[in-house]
mmCIF file with all atom_site columns, C-alpha atoms and ligand atoms in Angstrom:
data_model
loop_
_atom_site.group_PDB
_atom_site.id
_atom_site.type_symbol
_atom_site.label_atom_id
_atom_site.label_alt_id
_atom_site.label_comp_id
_atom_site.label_asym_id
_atom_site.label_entity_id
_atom_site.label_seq_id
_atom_site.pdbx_PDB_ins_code
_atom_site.Cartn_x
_atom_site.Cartn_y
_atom_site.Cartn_z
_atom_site.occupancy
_atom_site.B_iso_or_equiv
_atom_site.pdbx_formal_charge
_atom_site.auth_seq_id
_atom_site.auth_comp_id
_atom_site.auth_asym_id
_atom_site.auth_atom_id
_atom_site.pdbx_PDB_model_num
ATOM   1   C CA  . UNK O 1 1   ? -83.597  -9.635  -0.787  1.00 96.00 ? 1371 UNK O CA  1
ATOM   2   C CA  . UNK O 1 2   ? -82.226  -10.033 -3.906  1.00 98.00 ? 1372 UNK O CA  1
ATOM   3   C CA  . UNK O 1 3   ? -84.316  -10.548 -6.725  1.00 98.00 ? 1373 UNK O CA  1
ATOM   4   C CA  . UNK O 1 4   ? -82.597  -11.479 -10.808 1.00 98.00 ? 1374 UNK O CA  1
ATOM   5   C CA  . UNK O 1 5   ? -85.475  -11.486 -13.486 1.00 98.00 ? 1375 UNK O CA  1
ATOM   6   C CA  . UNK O 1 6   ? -84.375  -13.188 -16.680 1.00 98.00 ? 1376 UNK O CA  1
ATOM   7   C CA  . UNK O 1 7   ? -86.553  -12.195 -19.479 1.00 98.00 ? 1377 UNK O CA  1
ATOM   8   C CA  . UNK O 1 8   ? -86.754  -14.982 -22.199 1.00 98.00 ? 1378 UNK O CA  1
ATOM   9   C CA  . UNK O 1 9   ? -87.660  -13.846 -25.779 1.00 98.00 ? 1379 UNK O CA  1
ATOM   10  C CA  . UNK O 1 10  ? -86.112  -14.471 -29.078 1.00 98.00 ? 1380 UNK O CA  1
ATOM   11  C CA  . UNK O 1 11  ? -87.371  -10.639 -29.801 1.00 97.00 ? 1381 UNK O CA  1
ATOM   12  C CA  . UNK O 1 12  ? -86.476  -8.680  -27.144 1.00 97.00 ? 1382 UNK O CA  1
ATOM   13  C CA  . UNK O 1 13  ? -83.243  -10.162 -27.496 1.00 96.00 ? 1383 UNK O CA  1
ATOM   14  C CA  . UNK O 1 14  ? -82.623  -8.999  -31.006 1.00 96.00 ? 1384 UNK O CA  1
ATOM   15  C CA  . UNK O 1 15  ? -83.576  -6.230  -29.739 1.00 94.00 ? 1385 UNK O CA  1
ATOM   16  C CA  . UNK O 1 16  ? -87.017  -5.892  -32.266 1.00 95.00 ? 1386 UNK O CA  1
ATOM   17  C CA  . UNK O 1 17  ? -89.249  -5.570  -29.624 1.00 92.00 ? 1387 UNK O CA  1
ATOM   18  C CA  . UNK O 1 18  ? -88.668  -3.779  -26.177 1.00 95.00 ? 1388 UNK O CA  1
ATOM   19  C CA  . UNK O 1 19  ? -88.685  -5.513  -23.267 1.00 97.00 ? 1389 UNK O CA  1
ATOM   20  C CA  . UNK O 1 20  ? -92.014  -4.415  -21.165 1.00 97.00 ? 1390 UNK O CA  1
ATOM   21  C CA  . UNK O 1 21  ? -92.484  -7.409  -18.978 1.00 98.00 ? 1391 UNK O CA  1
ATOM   22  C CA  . UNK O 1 22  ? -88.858  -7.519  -17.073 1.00 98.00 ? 1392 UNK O CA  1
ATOM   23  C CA  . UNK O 1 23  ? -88.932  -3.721  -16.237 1.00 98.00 ? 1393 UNK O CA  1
ATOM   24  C CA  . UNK O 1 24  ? -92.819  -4.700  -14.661 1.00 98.00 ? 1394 UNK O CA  1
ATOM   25  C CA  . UNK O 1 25  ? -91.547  -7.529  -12.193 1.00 98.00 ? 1395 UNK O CA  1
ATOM   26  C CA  . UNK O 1 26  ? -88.409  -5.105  -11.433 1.00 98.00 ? 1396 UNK O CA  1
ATOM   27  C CA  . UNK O 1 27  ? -91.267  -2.500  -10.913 1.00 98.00 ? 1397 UNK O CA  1
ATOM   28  C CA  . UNK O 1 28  ? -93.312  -4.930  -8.469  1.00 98.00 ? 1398 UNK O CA  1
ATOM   29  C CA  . UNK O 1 29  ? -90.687  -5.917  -6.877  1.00 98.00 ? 1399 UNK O CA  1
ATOM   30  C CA  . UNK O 1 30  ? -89.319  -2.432  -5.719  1.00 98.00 ? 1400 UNK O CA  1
ATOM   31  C CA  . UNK O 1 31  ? -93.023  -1.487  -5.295  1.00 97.00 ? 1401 UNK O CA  1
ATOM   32  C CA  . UNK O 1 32  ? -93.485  -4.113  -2.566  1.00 97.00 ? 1402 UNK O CA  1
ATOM   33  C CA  . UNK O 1 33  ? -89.996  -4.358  -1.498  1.00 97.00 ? 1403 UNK O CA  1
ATOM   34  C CA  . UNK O 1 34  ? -88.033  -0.752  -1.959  1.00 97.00 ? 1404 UNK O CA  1
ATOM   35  C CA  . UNK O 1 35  ? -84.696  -2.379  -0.561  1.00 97.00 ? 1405 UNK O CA  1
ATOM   36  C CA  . UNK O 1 36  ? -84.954  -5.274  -2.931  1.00 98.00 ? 1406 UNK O CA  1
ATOM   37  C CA  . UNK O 1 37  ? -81.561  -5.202  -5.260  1.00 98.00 ? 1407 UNK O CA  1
ATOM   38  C CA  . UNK O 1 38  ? -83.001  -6.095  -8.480  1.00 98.00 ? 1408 UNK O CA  1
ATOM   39  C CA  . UNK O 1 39  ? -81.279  -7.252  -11.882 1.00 98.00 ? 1409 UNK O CA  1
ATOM   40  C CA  . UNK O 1 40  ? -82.503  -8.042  -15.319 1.00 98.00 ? 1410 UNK O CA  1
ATOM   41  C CA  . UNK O 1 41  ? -80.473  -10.065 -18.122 1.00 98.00 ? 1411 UNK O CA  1
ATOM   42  C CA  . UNK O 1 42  ? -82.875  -10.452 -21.608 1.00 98.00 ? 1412 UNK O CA  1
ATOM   43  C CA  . UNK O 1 43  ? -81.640  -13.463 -23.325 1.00 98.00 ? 1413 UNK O CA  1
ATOM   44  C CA  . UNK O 1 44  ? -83.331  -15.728 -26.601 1.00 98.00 ? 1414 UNK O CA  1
ATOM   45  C CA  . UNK O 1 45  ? -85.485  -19.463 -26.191 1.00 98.00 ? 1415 UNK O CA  1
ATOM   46  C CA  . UNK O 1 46  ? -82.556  -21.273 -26.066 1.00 98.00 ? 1416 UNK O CA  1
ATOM   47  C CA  . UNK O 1 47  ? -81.697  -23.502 -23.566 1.00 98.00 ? 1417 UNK O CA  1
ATOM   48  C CA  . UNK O 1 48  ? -77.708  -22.931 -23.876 1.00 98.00 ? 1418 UNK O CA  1
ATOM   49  C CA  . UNK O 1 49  ? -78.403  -19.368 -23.107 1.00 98.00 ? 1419 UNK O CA  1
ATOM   50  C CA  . UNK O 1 50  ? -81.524  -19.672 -20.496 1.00 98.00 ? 1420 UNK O CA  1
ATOM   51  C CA  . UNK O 1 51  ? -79.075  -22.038 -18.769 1.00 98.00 ? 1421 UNK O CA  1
ATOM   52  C CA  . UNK O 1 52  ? -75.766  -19.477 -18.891 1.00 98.00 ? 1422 UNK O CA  1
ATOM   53  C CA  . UNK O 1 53  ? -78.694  -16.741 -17.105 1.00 98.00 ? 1423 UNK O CA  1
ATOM   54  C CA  . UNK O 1 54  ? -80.065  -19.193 -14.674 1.00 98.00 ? 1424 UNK O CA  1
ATOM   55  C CA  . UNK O 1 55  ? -76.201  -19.854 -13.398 1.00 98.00 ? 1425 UNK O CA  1
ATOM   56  C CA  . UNK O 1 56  ? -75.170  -16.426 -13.443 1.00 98.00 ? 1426 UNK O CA  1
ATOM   57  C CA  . UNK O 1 57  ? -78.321  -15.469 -11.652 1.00 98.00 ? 1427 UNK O CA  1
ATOM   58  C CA  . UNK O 1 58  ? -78.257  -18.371 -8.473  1.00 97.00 ? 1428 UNK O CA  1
ATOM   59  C CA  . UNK O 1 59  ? -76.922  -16.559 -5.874  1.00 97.00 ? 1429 UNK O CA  1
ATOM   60  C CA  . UNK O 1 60  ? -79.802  -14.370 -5.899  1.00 98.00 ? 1430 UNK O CA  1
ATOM   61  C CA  . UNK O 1 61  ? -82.668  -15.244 -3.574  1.00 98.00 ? 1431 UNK O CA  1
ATOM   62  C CA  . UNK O 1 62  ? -85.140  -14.870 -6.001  1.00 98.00 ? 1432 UNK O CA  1
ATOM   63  C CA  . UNK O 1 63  ? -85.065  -15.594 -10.235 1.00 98.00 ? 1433 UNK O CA  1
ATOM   64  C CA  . UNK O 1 64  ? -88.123  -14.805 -11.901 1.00 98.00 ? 1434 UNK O CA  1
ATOM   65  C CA  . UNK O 1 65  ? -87.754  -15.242 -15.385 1.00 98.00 ? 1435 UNK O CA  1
ATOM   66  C CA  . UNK O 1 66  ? -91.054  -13.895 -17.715 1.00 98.00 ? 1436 UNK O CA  1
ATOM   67  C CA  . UNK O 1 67  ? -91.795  -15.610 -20.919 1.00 98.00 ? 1437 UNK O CA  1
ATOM   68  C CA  . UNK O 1 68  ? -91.514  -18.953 -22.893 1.00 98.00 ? 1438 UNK O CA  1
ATOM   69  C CA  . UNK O 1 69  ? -93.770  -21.048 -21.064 1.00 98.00 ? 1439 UNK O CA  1
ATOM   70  C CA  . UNK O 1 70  ? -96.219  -21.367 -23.464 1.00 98.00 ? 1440 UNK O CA  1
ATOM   71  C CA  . UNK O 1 71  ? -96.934  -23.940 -26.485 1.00 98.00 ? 1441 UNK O CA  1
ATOM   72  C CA  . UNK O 1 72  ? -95.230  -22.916 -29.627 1.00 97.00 ? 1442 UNK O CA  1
ATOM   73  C CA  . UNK O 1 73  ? -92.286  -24.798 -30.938 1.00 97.00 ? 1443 UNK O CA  1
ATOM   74  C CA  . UNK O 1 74  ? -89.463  -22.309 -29.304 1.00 97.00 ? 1444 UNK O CA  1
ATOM   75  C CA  . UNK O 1 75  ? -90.672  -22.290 -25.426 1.00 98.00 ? 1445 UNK O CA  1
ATOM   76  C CA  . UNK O 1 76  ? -88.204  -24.155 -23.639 1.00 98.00 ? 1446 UNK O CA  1
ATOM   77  C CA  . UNK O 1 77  ? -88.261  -22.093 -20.650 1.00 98.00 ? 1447 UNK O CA  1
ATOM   78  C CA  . UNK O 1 78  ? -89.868  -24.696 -18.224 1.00 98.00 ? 1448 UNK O CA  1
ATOM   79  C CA  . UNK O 1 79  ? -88.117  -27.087 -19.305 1.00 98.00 ? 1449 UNK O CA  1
ATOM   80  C CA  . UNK O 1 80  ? -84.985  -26.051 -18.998 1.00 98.00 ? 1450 UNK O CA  1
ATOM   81  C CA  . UNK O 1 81  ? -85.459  -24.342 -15.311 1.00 98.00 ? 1451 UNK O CA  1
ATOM   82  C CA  . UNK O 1 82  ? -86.462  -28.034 -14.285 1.00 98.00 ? 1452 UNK O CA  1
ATOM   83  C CA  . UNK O 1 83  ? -83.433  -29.013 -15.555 1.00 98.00 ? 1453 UNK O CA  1
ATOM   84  C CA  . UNK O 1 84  ? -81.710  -26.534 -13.482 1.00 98.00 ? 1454 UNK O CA  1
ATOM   85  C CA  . UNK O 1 85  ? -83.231  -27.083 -10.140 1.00 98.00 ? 1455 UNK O CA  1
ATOM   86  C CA  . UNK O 1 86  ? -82.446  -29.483 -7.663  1.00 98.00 ? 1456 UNK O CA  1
ATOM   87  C CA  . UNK O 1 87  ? -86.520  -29.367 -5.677  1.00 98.00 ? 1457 UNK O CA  1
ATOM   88  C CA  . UNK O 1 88  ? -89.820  -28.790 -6.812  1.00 98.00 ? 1458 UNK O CA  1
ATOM   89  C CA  . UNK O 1 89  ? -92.286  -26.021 -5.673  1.00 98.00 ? 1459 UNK O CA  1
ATOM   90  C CA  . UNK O 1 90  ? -95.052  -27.055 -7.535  1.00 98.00 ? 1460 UNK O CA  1
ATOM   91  C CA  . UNK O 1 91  ? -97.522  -25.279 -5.298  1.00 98.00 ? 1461 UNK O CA  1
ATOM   92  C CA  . UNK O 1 92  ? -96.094  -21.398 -6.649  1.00 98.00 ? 1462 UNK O CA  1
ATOM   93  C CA  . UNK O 1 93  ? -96.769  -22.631 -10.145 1.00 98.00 ? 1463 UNK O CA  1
ATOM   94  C CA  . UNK O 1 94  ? -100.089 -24.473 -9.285  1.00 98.00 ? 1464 UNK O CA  1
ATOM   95  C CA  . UNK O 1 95  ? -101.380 -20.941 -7.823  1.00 98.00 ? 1465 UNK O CA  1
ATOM   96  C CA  . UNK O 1 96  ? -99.987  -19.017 -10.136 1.00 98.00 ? 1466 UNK O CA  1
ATOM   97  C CA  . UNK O 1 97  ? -102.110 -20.707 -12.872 1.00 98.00 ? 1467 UNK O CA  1
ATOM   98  C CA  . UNK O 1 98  ? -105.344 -21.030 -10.429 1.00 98.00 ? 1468 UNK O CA  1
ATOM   99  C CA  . UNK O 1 99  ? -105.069 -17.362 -9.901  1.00 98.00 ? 1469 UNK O CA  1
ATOM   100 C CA  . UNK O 1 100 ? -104.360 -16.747 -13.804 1.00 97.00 ? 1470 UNK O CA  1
ATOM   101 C CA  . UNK O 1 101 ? -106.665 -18.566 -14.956 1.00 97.00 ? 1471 UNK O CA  1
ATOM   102 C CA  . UNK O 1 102 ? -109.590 -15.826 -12.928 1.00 97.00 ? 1472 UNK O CA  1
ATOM   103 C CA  . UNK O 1 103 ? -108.337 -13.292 -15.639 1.00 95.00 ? 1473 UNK O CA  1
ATOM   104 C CA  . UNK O 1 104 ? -108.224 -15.722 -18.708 1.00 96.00 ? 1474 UNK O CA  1
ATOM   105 C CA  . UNK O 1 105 ? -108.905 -19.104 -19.945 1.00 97.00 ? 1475 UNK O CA  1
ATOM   106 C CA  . UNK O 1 106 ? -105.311 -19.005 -21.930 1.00 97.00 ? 1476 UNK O CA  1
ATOM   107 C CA  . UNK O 1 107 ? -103.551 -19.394 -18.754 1.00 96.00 ? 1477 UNK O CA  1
ATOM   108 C CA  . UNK O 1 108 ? -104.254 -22.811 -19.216 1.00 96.00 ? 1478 UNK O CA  1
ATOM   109 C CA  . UNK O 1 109 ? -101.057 -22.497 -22.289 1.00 97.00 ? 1479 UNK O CA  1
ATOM   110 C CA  . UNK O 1 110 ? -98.650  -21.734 -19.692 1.00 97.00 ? 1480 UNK O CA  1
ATOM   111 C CA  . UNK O 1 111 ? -96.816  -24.507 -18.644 1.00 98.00 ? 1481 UNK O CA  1
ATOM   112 C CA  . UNK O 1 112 ? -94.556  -22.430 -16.129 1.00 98.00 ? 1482 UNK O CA  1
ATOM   113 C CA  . UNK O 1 113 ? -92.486  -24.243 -13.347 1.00 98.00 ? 1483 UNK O CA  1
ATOM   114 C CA  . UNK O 1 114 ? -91.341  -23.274 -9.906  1.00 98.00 ? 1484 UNK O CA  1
ATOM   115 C CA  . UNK O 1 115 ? -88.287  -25.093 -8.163  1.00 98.00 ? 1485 UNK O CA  1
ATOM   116 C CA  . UNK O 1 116 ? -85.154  -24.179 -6.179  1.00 98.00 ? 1486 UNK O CA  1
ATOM   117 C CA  . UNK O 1 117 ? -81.520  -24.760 -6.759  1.00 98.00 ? 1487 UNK O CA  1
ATOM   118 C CA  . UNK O 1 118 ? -80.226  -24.396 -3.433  1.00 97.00 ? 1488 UNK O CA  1
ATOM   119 C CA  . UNK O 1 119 ? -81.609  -21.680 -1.370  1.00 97.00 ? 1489 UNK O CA  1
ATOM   120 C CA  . UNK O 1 120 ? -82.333  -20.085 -4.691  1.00 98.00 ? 1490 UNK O CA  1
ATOM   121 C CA  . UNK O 1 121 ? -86.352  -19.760 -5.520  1.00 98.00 ? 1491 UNK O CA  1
ATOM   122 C CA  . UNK O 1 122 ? -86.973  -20.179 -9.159  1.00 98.00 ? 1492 UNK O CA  1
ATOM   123 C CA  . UNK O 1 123 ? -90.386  -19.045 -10.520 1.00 98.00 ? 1493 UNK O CA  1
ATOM   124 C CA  . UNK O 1 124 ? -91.371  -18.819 -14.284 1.00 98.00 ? 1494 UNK O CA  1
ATOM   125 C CA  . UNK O 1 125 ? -93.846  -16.038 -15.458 1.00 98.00 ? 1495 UNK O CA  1
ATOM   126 C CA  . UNK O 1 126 ? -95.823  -15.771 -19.010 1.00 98.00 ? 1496 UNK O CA  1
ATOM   127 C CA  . UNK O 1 127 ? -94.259  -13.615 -21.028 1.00 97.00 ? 1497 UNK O CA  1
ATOM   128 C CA  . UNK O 1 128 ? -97.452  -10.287 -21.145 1.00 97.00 ? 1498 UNK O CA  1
ATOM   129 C CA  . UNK O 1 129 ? -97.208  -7.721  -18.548 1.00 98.00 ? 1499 UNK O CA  1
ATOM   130 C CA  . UNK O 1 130 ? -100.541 -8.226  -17.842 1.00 97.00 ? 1500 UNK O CA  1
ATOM   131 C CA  . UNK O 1 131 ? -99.813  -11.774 -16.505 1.00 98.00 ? 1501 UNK O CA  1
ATOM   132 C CA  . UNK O 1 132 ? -95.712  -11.030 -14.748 1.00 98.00 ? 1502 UNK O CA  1
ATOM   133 C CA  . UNK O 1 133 ? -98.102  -7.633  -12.871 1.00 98.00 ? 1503 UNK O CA  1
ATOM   134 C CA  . UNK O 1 134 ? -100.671 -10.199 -11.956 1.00 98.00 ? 1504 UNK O CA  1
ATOM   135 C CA  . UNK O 1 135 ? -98.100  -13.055 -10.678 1.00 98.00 ? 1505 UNK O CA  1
ATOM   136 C CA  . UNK O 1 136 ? -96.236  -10.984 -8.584  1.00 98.00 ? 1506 UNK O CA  1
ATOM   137 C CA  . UNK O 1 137 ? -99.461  -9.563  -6.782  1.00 97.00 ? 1507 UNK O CA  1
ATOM   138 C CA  . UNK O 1 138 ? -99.832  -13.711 -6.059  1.00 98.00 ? 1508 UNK O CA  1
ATOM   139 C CA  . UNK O 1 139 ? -96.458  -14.578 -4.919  1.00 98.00 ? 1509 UNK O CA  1
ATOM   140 C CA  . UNK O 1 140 ? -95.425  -10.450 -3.522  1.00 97.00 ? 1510 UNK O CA  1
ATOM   141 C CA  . UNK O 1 141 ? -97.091  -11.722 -0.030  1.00 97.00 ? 1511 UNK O CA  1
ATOM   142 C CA  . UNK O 1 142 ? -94.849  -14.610 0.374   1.00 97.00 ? 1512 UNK O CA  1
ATOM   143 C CA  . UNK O 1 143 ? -91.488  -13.564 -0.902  1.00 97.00 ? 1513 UNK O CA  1
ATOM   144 C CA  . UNK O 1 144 ? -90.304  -12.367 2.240   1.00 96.00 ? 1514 UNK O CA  1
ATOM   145 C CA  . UNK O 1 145 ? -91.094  -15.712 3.962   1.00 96.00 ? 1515 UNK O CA  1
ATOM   146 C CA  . UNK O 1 146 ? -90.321  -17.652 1.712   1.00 97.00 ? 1516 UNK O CA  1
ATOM   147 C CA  . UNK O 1 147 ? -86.103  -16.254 1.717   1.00 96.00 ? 1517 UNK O CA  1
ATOM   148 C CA  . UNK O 1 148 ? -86.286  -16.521 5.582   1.00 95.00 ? 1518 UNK O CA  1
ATOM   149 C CA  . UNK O 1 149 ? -87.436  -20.392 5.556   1.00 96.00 ? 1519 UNK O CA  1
ATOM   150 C CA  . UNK O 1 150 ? -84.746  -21.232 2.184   1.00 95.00 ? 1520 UNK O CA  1
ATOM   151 C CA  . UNK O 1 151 ? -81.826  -19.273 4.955   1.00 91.00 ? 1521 UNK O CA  1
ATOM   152 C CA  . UNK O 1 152 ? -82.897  -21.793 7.787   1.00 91.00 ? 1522 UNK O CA  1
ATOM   153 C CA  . UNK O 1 153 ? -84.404  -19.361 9.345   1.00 86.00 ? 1523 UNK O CA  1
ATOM   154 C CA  . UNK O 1 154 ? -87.644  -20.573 11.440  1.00 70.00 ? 1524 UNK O CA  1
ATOM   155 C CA  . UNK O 1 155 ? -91.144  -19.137 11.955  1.00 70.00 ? 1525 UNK O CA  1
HETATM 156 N N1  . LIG T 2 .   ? -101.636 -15.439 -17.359 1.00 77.55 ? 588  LIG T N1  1
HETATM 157 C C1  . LIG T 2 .   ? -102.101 -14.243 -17.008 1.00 77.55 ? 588  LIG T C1  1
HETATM 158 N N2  . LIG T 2 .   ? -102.303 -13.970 -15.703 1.00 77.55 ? 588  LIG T N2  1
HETATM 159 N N3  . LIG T 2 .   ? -102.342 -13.248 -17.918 1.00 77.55 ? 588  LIG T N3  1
HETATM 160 C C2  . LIG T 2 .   ? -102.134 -13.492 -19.256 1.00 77.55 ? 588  LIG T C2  1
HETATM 161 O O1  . LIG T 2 .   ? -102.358 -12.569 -20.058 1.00 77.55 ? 588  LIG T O1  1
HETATM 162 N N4  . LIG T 2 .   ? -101.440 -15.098 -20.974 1.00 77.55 ? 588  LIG T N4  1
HETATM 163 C C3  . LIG T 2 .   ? -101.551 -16.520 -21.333 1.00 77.55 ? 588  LIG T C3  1
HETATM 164 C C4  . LIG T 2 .   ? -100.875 -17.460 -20.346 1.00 77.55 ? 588  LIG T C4  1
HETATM 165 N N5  . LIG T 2 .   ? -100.975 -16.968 -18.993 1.00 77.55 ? 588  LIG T N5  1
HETATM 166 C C5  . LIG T 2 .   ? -101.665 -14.776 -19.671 1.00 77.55 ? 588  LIG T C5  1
HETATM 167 C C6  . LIG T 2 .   ? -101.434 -15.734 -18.652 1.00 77.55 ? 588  LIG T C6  1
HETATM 168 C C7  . LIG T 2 .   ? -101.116 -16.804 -22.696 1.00 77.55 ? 588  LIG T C7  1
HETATM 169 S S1  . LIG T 2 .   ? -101.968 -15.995 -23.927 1.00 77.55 ? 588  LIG T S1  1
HETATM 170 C C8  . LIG T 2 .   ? -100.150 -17.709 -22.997 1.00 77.55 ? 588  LIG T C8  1
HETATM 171 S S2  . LIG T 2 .   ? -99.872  -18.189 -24.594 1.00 77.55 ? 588  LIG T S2  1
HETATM 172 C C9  . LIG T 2 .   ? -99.379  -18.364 -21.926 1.00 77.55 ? 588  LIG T C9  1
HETATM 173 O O2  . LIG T 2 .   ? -99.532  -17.683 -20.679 1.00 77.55 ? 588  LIG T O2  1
HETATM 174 C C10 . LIG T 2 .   ? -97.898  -18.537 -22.217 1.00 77.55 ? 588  LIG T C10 1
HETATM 175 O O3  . LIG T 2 .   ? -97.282  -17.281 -22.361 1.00 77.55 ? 588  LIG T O3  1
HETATM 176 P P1  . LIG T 2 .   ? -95.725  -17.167 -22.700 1.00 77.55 ? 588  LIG T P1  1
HETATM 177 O O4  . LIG T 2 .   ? -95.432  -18.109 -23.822 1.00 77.55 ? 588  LIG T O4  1
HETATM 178 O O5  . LIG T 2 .   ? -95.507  -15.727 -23.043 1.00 77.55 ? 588  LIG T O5  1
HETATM 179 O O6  . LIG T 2 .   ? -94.948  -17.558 -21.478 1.00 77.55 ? 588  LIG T O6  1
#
């Protein structure tokens, strides 16, 4: 499996504010699945750039980008993966909010998508490690399934 995590902050991209919340889904990742290949690119809420990431990143099986999903003026991030994908998969992003929204009532702010372009899964995180550690326990389970039925591959 191969798993790109695009982190999407105007901060950690100028580098005034270290990235915590890609190096957690890399962790969760490799703590679930230790044969995952795993890459991170850190890049600013802008859609020219989310975009550029998104592209580099679809041949992976998996992109889980953390961050921008919320309600202030620069979060562009689900936006812009909708853009990007060619089929919905509103049901990750419906669960991921259900299952956020047990740990806080501000999980209501994130407005993060799930689609596919191709046999590429595209999942949007909040930006806090509490919430990318708490998604990936949520989706973790179905990851592996998930790749085998975008390859074709039945039950
Ligand atoms: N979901 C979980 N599980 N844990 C969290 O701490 N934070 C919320 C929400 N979802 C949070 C969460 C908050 S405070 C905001 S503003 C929104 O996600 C959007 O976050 P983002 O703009 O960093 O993507």
């Amino acid at each position: 499996m191969t798993v790109a995590v695009i982190t999407v902050s105007d901060r950690a991209s100028a580098g005034q504010y270290e990235d915590r919340s890609g190096p957690a889904v890399e962790q969760e990742v490799l703590s679930r699945y230790p044969s995952a290949q795993v890459r991170r690119l850190v890049v600013p809420d802008e859609p020219t750039r989310i975009t550029a990431a998104l592209e580099q990143s679809s041949d992976a099986d998996f992109i889980l980008t953390t961050g921008g999903t919320g309600v202030s003026p620069r979060d562009v991030t689900p936006e812009t993966t909708r853009a990007f994908c060619d089929r919905e998969l509103p049901g990750v992003a419906e669960t991921l909010r259900a299952e956020s929204l047990k740990e806080t009532a501000n999980a209501m702010l994130s407005r993060g998508y799930a689609g596919l372009r191709g046999t590429c899964i595209v999942v949007n995180f909040p930006g806090s490690v509490a919430a990318v550690r708490l998604c990936m326990k949520v989706i973790g389970p179905i990851m592996e399934h998930a790749v085998a039925m975008t390859r074709g591959q039945g039950h």
